[in-house]
Coordinates of C-alpha atoms in Angstrom, one line a residue:
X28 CA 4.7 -109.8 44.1
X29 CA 3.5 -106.4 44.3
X30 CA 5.7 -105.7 47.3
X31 CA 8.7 -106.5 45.3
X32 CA 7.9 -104.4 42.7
X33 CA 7.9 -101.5 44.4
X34 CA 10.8 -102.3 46.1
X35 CA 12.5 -102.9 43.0
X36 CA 10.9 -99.2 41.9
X37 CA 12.8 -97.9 45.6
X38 CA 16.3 -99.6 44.9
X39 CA 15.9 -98.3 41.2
X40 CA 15.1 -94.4 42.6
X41 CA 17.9 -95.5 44.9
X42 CA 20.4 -96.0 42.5
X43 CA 19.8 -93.0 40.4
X44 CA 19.5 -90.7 43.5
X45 CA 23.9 -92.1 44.4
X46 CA 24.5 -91.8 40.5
X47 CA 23.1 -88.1 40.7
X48 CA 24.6 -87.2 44.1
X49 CA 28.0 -88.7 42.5
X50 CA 27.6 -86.4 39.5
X51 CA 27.3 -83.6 41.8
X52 CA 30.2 -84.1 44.3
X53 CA 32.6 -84.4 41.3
X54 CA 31.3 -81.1 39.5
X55 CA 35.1 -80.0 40.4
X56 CA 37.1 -83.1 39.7
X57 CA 39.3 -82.4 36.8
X58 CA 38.6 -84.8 33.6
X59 CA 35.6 -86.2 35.8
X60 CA 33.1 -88.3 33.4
X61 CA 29.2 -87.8 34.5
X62 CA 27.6 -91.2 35.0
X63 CA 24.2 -92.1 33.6
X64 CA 21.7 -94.6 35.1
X65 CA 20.0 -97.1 32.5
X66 CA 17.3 -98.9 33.7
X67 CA 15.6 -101.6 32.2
X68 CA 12.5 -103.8 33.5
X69 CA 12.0 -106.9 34.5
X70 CA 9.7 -109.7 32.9
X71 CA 9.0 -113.2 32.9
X72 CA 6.8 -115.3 31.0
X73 CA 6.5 -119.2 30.0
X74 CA 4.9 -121.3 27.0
X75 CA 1.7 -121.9 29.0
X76 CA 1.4 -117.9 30.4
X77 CA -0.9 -115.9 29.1
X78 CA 1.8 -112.7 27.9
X79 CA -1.3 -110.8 26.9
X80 CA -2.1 -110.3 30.8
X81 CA 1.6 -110.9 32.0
X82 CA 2.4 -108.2 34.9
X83 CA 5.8 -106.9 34.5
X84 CA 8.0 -107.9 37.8
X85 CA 9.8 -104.3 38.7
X86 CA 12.6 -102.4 37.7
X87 CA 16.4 -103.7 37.5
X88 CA 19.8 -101.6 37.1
X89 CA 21.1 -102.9 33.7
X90 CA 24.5 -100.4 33.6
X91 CA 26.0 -97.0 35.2
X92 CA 27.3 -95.8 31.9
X93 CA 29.7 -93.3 32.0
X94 CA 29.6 -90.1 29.0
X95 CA 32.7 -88.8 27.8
X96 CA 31.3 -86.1 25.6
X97 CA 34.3 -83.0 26.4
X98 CA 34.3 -81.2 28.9
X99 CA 35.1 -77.4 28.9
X100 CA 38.7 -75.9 28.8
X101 CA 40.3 -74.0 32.2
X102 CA 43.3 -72.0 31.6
X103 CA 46.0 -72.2 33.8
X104 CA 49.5 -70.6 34.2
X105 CA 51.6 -73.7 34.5
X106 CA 52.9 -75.3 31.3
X107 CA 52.6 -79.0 32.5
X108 CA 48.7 -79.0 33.0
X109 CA 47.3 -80.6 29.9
X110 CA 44.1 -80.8 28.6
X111 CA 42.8 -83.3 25.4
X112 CA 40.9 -81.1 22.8
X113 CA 39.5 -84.5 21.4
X114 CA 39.6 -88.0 21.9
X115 CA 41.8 -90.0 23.7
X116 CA 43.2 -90.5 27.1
X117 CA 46.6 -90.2 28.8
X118 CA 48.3 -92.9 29.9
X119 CA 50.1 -93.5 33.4
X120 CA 52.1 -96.5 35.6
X121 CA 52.1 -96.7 39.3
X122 CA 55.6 -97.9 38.6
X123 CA 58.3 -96.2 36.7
X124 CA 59.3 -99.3 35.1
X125 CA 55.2 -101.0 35.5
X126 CA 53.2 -101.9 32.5
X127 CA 50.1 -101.8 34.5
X128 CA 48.4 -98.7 32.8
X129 CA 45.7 -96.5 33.9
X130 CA 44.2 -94.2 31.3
X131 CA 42.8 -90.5 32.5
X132 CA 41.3 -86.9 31.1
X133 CA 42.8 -85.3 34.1
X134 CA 45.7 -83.6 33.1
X135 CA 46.9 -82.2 35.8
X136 CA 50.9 -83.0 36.1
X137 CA 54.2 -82.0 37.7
X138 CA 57.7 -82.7 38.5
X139 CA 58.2 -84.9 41.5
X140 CA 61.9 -84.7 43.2
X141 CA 63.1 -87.3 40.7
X142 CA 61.9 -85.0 37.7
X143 CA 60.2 -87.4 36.4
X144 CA 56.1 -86.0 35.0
X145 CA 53.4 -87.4 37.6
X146 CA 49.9 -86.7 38.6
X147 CA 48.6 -85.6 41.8
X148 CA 48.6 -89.6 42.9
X149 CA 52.3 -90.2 41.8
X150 CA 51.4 -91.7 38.7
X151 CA 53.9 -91.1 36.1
X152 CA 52.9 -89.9 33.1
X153 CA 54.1 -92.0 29.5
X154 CA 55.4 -90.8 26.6
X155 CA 56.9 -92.3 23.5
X156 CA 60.6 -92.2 23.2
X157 CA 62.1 -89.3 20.4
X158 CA 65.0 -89.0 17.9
X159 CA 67.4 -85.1 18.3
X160 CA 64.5 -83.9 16.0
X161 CA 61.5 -84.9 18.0
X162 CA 60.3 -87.3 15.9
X163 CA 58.1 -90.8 17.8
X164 CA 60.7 -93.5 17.1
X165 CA 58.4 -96.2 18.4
X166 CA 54.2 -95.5 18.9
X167 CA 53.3 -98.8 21.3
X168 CA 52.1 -98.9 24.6
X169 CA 54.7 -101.7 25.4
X170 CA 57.6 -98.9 24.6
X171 CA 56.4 -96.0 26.3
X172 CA 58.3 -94.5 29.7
X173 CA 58.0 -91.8 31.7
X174 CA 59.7 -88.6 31.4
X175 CA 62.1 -86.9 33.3
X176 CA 63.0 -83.1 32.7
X177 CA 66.9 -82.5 33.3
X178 CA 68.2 -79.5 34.9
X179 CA 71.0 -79.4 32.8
X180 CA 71.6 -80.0 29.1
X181 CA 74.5 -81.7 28.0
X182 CA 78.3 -81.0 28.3
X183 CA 80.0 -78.2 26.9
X184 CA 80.7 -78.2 22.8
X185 CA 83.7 -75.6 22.3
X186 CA 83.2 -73.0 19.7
X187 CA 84.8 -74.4 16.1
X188 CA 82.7 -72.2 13.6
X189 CA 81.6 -69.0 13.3
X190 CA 79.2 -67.4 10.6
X191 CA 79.1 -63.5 10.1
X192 CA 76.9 -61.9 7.6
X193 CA 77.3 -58.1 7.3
X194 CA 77.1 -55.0 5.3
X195 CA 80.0 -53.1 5.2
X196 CA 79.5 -49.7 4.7
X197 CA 81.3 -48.6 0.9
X198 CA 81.3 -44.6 2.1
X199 CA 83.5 -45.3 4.7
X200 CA 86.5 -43.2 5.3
X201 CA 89.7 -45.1 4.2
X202 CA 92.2 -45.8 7.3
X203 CA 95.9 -47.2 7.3
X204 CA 95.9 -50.8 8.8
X205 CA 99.1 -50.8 9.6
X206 CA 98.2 -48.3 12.6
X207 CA 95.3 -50.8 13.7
X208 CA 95.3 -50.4 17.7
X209 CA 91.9 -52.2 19.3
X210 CA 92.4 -49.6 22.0
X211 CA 91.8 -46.5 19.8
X212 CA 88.8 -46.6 18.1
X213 CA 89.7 -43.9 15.1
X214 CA 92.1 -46.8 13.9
X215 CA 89.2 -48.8 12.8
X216 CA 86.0 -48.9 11.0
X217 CA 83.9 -51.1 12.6
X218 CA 83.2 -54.1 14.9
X219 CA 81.1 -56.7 15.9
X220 CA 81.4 -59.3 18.9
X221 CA 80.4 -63.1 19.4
X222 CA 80.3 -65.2 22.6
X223 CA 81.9 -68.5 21.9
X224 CA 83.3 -71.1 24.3
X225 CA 85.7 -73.2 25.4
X226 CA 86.0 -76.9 26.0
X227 CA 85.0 -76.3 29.3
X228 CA 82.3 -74.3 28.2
X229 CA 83.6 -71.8 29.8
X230 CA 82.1 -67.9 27.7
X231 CA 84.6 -65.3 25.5
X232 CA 83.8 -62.3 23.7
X233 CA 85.2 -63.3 20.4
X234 CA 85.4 -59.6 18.5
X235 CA 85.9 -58.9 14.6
X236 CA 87.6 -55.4 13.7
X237 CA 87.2 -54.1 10.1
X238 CA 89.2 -51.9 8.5
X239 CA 89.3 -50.1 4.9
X240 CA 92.6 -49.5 3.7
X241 CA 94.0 -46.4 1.6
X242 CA 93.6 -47.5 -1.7
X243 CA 91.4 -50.4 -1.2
X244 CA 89.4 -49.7 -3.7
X245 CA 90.4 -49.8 -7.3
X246 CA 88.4 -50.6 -10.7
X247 CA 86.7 -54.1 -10.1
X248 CA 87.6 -54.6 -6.7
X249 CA 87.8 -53.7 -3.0
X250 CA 89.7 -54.5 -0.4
X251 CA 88.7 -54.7 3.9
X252 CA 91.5 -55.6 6.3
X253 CA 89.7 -57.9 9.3
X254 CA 91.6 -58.3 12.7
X255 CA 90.6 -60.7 15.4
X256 CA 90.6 -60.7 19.7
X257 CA 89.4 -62.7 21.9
X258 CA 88.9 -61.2 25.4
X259 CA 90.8 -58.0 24.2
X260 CA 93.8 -59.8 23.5
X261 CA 95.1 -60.8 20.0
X262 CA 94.0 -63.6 17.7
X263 CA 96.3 -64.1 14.7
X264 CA 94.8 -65.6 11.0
X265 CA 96.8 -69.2 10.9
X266 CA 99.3 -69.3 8.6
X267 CA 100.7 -66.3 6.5
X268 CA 98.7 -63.0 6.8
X269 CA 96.0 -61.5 3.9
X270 CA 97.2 -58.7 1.8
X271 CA 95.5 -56.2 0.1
X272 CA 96.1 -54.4 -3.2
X273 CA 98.0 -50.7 -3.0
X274 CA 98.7 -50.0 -6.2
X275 CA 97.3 -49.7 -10.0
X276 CA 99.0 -49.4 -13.4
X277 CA 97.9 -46.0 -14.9
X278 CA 95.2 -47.5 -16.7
X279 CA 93.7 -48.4 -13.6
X280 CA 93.8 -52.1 -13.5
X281 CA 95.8 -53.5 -10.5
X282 CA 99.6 -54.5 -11.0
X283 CA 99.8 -57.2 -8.3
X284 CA 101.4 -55.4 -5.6
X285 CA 99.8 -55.9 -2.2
X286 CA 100.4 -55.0 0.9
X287 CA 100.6 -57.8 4.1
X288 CA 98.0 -57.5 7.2
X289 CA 100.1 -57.1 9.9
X290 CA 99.4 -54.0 12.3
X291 CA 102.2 -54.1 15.2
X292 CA 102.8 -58.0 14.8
X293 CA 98.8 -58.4 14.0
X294 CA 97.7 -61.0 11.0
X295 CA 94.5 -60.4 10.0
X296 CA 92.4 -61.8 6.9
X297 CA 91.5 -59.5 3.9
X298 CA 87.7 -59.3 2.5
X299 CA 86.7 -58.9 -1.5
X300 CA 84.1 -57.4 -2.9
X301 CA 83.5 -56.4 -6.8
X302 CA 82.1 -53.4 -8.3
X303 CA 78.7 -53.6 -7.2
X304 CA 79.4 -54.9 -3.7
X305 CA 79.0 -58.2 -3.9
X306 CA 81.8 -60.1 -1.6
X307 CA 83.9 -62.3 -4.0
X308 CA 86.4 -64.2 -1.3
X309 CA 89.2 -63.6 0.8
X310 CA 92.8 -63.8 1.7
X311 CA 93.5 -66.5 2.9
X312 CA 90.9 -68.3 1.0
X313 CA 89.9 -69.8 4.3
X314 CA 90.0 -68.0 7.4
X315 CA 91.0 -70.0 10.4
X316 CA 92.8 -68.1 13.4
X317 CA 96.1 -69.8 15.1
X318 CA 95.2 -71.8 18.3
X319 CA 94.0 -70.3 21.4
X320 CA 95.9 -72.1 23.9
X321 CA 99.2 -71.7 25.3
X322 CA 101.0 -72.7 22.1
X323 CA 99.0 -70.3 19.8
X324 CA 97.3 -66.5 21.1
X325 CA 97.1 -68.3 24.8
X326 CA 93.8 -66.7 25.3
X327 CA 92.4 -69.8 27.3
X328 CA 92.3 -70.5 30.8
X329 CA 94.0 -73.6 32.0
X330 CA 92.6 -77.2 31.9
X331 CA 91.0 -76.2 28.6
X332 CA 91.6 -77.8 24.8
X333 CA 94.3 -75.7 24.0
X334 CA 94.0 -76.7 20.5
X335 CA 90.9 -75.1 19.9
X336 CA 90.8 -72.6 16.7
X337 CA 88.1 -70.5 14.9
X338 CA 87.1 -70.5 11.4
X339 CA 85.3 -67.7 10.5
X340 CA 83.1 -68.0 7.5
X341 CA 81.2 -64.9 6.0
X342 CA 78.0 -66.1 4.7
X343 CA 77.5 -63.3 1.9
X344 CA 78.2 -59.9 2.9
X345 CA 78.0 -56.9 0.9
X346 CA 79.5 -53.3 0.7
X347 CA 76.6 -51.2 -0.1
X348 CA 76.4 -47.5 0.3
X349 CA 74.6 -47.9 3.5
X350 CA 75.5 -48.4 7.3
X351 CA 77.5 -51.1 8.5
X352 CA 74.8 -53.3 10.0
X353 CA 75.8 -57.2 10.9
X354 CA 72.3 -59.1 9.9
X355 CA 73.6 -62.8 10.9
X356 CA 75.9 -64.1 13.7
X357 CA 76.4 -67.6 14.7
X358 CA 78.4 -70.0 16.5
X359 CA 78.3 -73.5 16.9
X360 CA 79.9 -73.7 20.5
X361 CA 77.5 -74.3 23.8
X362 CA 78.0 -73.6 27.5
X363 CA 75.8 -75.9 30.0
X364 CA 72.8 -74.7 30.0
X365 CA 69.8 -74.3 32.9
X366 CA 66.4 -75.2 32.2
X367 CA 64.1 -72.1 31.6
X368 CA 61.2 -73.5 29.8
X369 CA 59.1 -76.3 29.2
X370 CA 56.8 -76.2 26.3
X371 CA 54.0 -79.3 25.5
X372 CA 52.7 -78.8 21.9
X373 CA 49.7 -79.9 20.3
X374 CA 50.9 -82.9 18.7
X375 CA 52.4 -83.7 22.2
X376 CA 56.1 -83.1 21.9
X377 CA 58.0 -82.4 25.3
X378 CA 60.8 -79.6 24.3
X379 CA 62.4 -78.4 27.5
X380 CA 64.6 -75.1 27.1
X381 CA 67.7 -73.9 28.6
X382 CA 70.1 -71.1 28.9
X383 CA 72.1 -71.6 26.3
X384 CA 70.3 -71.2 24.2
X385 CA 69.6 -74.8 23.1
X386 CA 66.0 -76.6 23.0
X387 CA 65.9 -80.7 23.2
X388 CA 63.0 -82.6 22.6
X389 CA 62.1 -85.0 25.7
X390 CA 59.2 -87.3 24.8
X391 CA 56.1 -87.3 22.7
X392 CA 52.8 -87.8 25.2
X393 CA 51.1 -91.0 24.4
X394 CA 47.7 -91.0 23.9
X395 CA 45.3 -94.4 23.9
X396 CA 41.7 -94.7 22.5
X397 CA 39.4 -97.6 23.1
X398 CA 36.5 -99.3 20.7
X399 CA 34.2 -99.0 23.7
X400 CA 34.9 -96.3 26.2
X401 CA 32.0 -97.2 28.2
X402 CA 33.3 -100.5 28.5
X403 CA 36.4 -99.4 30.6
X404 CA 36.5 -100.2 34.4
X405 CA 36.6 -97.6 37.1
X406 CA 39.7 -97.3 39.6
X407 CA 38.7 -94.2 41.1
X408 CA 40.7 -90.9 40.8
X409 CA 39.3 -90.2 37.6
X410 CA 40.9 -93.3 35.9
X411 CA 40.1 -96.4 34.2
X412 CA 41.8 -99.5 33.3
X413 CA 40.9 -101.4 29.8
X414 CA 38.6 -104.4 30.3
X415 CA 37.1 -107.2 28.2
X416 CA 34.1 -104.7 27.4
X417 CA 36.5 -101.5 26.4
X418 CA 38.6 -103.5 23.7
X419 CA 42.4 -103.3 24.2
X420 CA 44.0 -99.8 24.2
X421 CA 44.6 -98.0 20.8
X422 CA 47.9 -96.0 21.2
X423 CA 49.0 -93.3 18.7
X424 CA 49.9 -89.7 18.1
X425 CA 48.1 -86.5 19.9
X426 CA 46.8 -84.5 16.7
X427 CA 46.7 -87.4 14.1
X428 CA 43.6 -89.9 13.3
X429 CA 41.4 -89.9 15.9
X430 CA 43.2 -88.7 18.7
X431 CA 42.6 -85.0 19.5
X432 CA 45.0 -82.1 20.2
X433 CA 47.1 -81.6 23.8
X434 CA 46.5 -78.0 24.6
X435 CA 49.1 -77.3 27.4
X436 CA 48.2 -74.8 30.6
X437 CA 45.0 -75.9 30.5
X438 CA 42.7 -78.3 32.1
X439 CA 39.5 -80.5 31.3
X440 CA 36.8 -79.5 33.6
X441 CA 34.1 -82.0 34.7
X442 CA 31.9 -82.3 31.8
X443 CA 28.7 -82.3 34.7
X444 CA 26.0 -80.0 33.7
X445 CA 24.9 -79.3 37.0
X446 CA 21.6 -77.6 36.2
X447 CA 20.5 -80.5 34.5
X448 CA 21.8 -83.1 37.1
X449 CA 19.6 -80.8 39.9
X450 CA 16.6 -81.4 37.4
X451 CA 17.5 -85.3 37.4
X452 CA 18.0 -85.1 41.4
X453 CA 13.9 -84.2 41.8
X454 CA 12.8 -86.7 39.3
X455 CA 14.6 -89.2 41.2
X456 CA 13.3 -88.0 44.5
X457 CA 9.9 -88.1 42.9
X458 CA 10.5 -91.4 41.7
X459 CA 11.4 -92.8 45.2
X460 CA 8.3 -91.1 46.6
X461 CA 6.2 -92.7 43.9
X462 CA 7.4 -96.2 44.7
X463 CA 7.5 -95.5 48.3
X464 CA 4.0 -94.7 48.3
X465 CA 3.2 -97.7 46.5
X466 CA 4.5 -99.9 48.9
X467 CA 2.9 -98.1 51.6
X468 CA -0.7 -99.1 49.6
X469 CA 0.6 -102.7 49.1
X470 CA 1.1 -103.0 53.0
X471 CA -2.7 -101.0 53.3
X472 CA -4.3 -103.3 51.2
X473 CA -2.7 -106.3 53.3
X474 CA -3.8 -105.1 56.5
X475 CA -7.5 -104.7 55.1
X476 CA -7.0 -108.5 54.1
X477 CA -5.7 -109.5 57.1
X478 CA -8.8 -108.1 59.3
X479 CA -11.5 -109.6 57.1
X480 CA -13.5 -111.9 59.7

């Protein structure tokens, strides 16, 4: 009996000799778990034994448990490494359309030559499907799908709106609009441009010439004359041009007469403000230019919605004694757009970025928590599958509950404290030597029997 104790001592030392060595040879793998031996002994008794002089029979293995206290942060430079500041585990399918899940730490992903978000083994990474405003529509396991990062966003969106918000300086020297030439720049104020596009998102340089008129400015009101191009060439107001006021009664107060915007066949829109520069409307009451195509300013190229036209809303500008300054300038038009950027945030959401200017949410990364982590069963490559032991997997939310936060260009180390696993390395060496030595007394004591005459 002896013998096998001792031998159960050596398998014991052993075991926690591989469980060390493993510990050590994955002091590199990212989101690597350190594994702890538990050892338990062994004894047997009966009704009739006396269990106050029962020998113990040996040592036995009763679980490699696995510790997933955190491991440390390493920052890296690529955006798609991820790390969990937390609990939880990322998700990923050997098969882009597969159910069967693997759950990981190691964040390590990239784009393979589908686009799609894998790890270093192919596995594609799952995510939760997202509405335009990146909000989860569905938090299950059973909806989740991989992610693929498009080159391009979208089709084109021609230009219909444009919002201009301006100051418009009220010491300006006065100019006659009906000598407006875009060409000669002492015929106007100011001016401010805008790309917009066409239907086939194709770019123009929408520009906005203001102009002060002679006697613009009379007791409770004054007048600016606004002309419009697009790639240099002119862009009428639809409709009948704005006019301005030119003259007063002698007490001052305007008689009605105006004067129409029309500068060598130019129709431009005219711009109100009051007494203490606040902008009060314009003429016409909406500003919308003619169409662009053939039919209209025919400042398109062909194959393009000649239909298109501009309205051009100013979102409360003032004339202020100060200089002319354009503070807001927006357009609702996009070109097809190149991805520059993709960003992960904390909570998970996927935004990729382009260059148009536009961001679209993706995915949201799903995360999955267990009752029992130690429960889950190894599959190697630093990732587990949920067993009968682990509970069924948890999915949710990065940053919510329980689950912790995604910080992106950054990876989970090993969480192996490799001073302490050299300390556990002698004791098991120690341990094997011990037992060892036993058995080599067993097999003395044996012989000595053996040669008793």
């Amino acid at each position: 009996m002896s013998f096998n104790i001792a031998l159960s001592g050596i398998a014991a030392a052993q075991k926690d000799l591989n469980t060390t060595a493993n510990n050590i040879a994955n002091v590199n793998s990212i989101g690597f778990k350190e594994s702890r031996t538990e050892f338990a002994d062994v004894y047997a008794n009966s009704i009739f034994s006396n269990s106050k002089t029962a020998v113990g029979g040996g040592v036995t293995t009763s679980q490699v448990a696995q510790q997933f206290h955190q491991g440390s942060m390493q920052f890296t430079n690529n955006a798609l490494d991820m790390a969990i500041n937390g609990g939880g585990f990322f998700v990923t399918s050997s098969d882009i359309n597969g159910q069967d899940q693997s759950f990981t730490r190691a964040g390590a992903f990239k784009v393979d030559s589908s686009n799609y978000l894998v790890d270093s083994q192919g596995n594609y990474l799952q995510t939760f499907p997202v509405d335009k405003d990146g909000n989860s529509t569905s938090v299950s396991l059973t909806t989740t799908k991989p992610v693929a990062i498009p080159d391009t966003a979208g089709s084109p969106q021609m230009t219909g709106d444009i919002s201009i918000q301006m100051n418009l300086n009220a010491g300006d020297s006065t100019l006659d609009p009906a000598l407006f030439d875009p060409n000669d720049r002492d015929t106007y104020n100011n001016s401010t441009a805008v790309t917009m596009y066409d239907s086939l998102g194709e770019p123009h340089i929408m520009t906005t010439y203001f102009v002060r008129p002679p006697n613009g400015a009379y007791t409770g009101e004054s007048n600016w004359v606004a002309y419009y191009a697009v790639d240099g060439k002119q862009v009428d107001v639809d409709g009948a041009a704005g006019s301005y006021q030119t003259d007063t009664d002698a007490d001052g107060t305007p008689d009605g007469t105006g004067t129409a915007v029309t500068a060598g066949g130019w129709k431009g829109a005219v711009l109100k403000f009051n007494d203490i520069g606040a902008y009060t409307g314009s003429d016409p009451a909406t500003i919308k230019t003619e169409s662009l195509g053939v039919a209209g300013a025919n400042v398109l190229g062909p194959g393009t919605d000649g239909t298109q036209t501009l309205t051009i809303a100013f979102n409360n500008p003032t004339q202020y004694a100060s200089t002319f300054e354009v503070t807001e300038l927006n357009q609702d038009g996009t070109t097809v757009g190149r991805l520059t950027n993709v960003e992960v945030g904390a909570d998970g959401l996927v935004n990729a970025s382009y260059s148009n200017g536009t961001t679209v949410a993706l995915a949201r990364v799903a995360l999955a928590r267990f009752a029992n982590e130690q429960g889950l069963t190894q599959v190697g490559n630093t990732s587990w599958k949920a067993s009968q032991d682990s509970g069924q997997a948890l999915a949710g939310e990065a940053n919510s509950g329980t689950f912790g936060s995604i910080r992106s260009s950054a990876l989970e180390q090993s969480n192996v404290d490799l001073t302490t696993e050299l300390v556990d390395l002698i004791s098991a060496q120690r341990n094997f030597q011990a037992n060892s030595r036993t058995l080599e007394v067993n097999n003395t004591l044996q012989q000595t029997i053996l040669q008793i005459r």
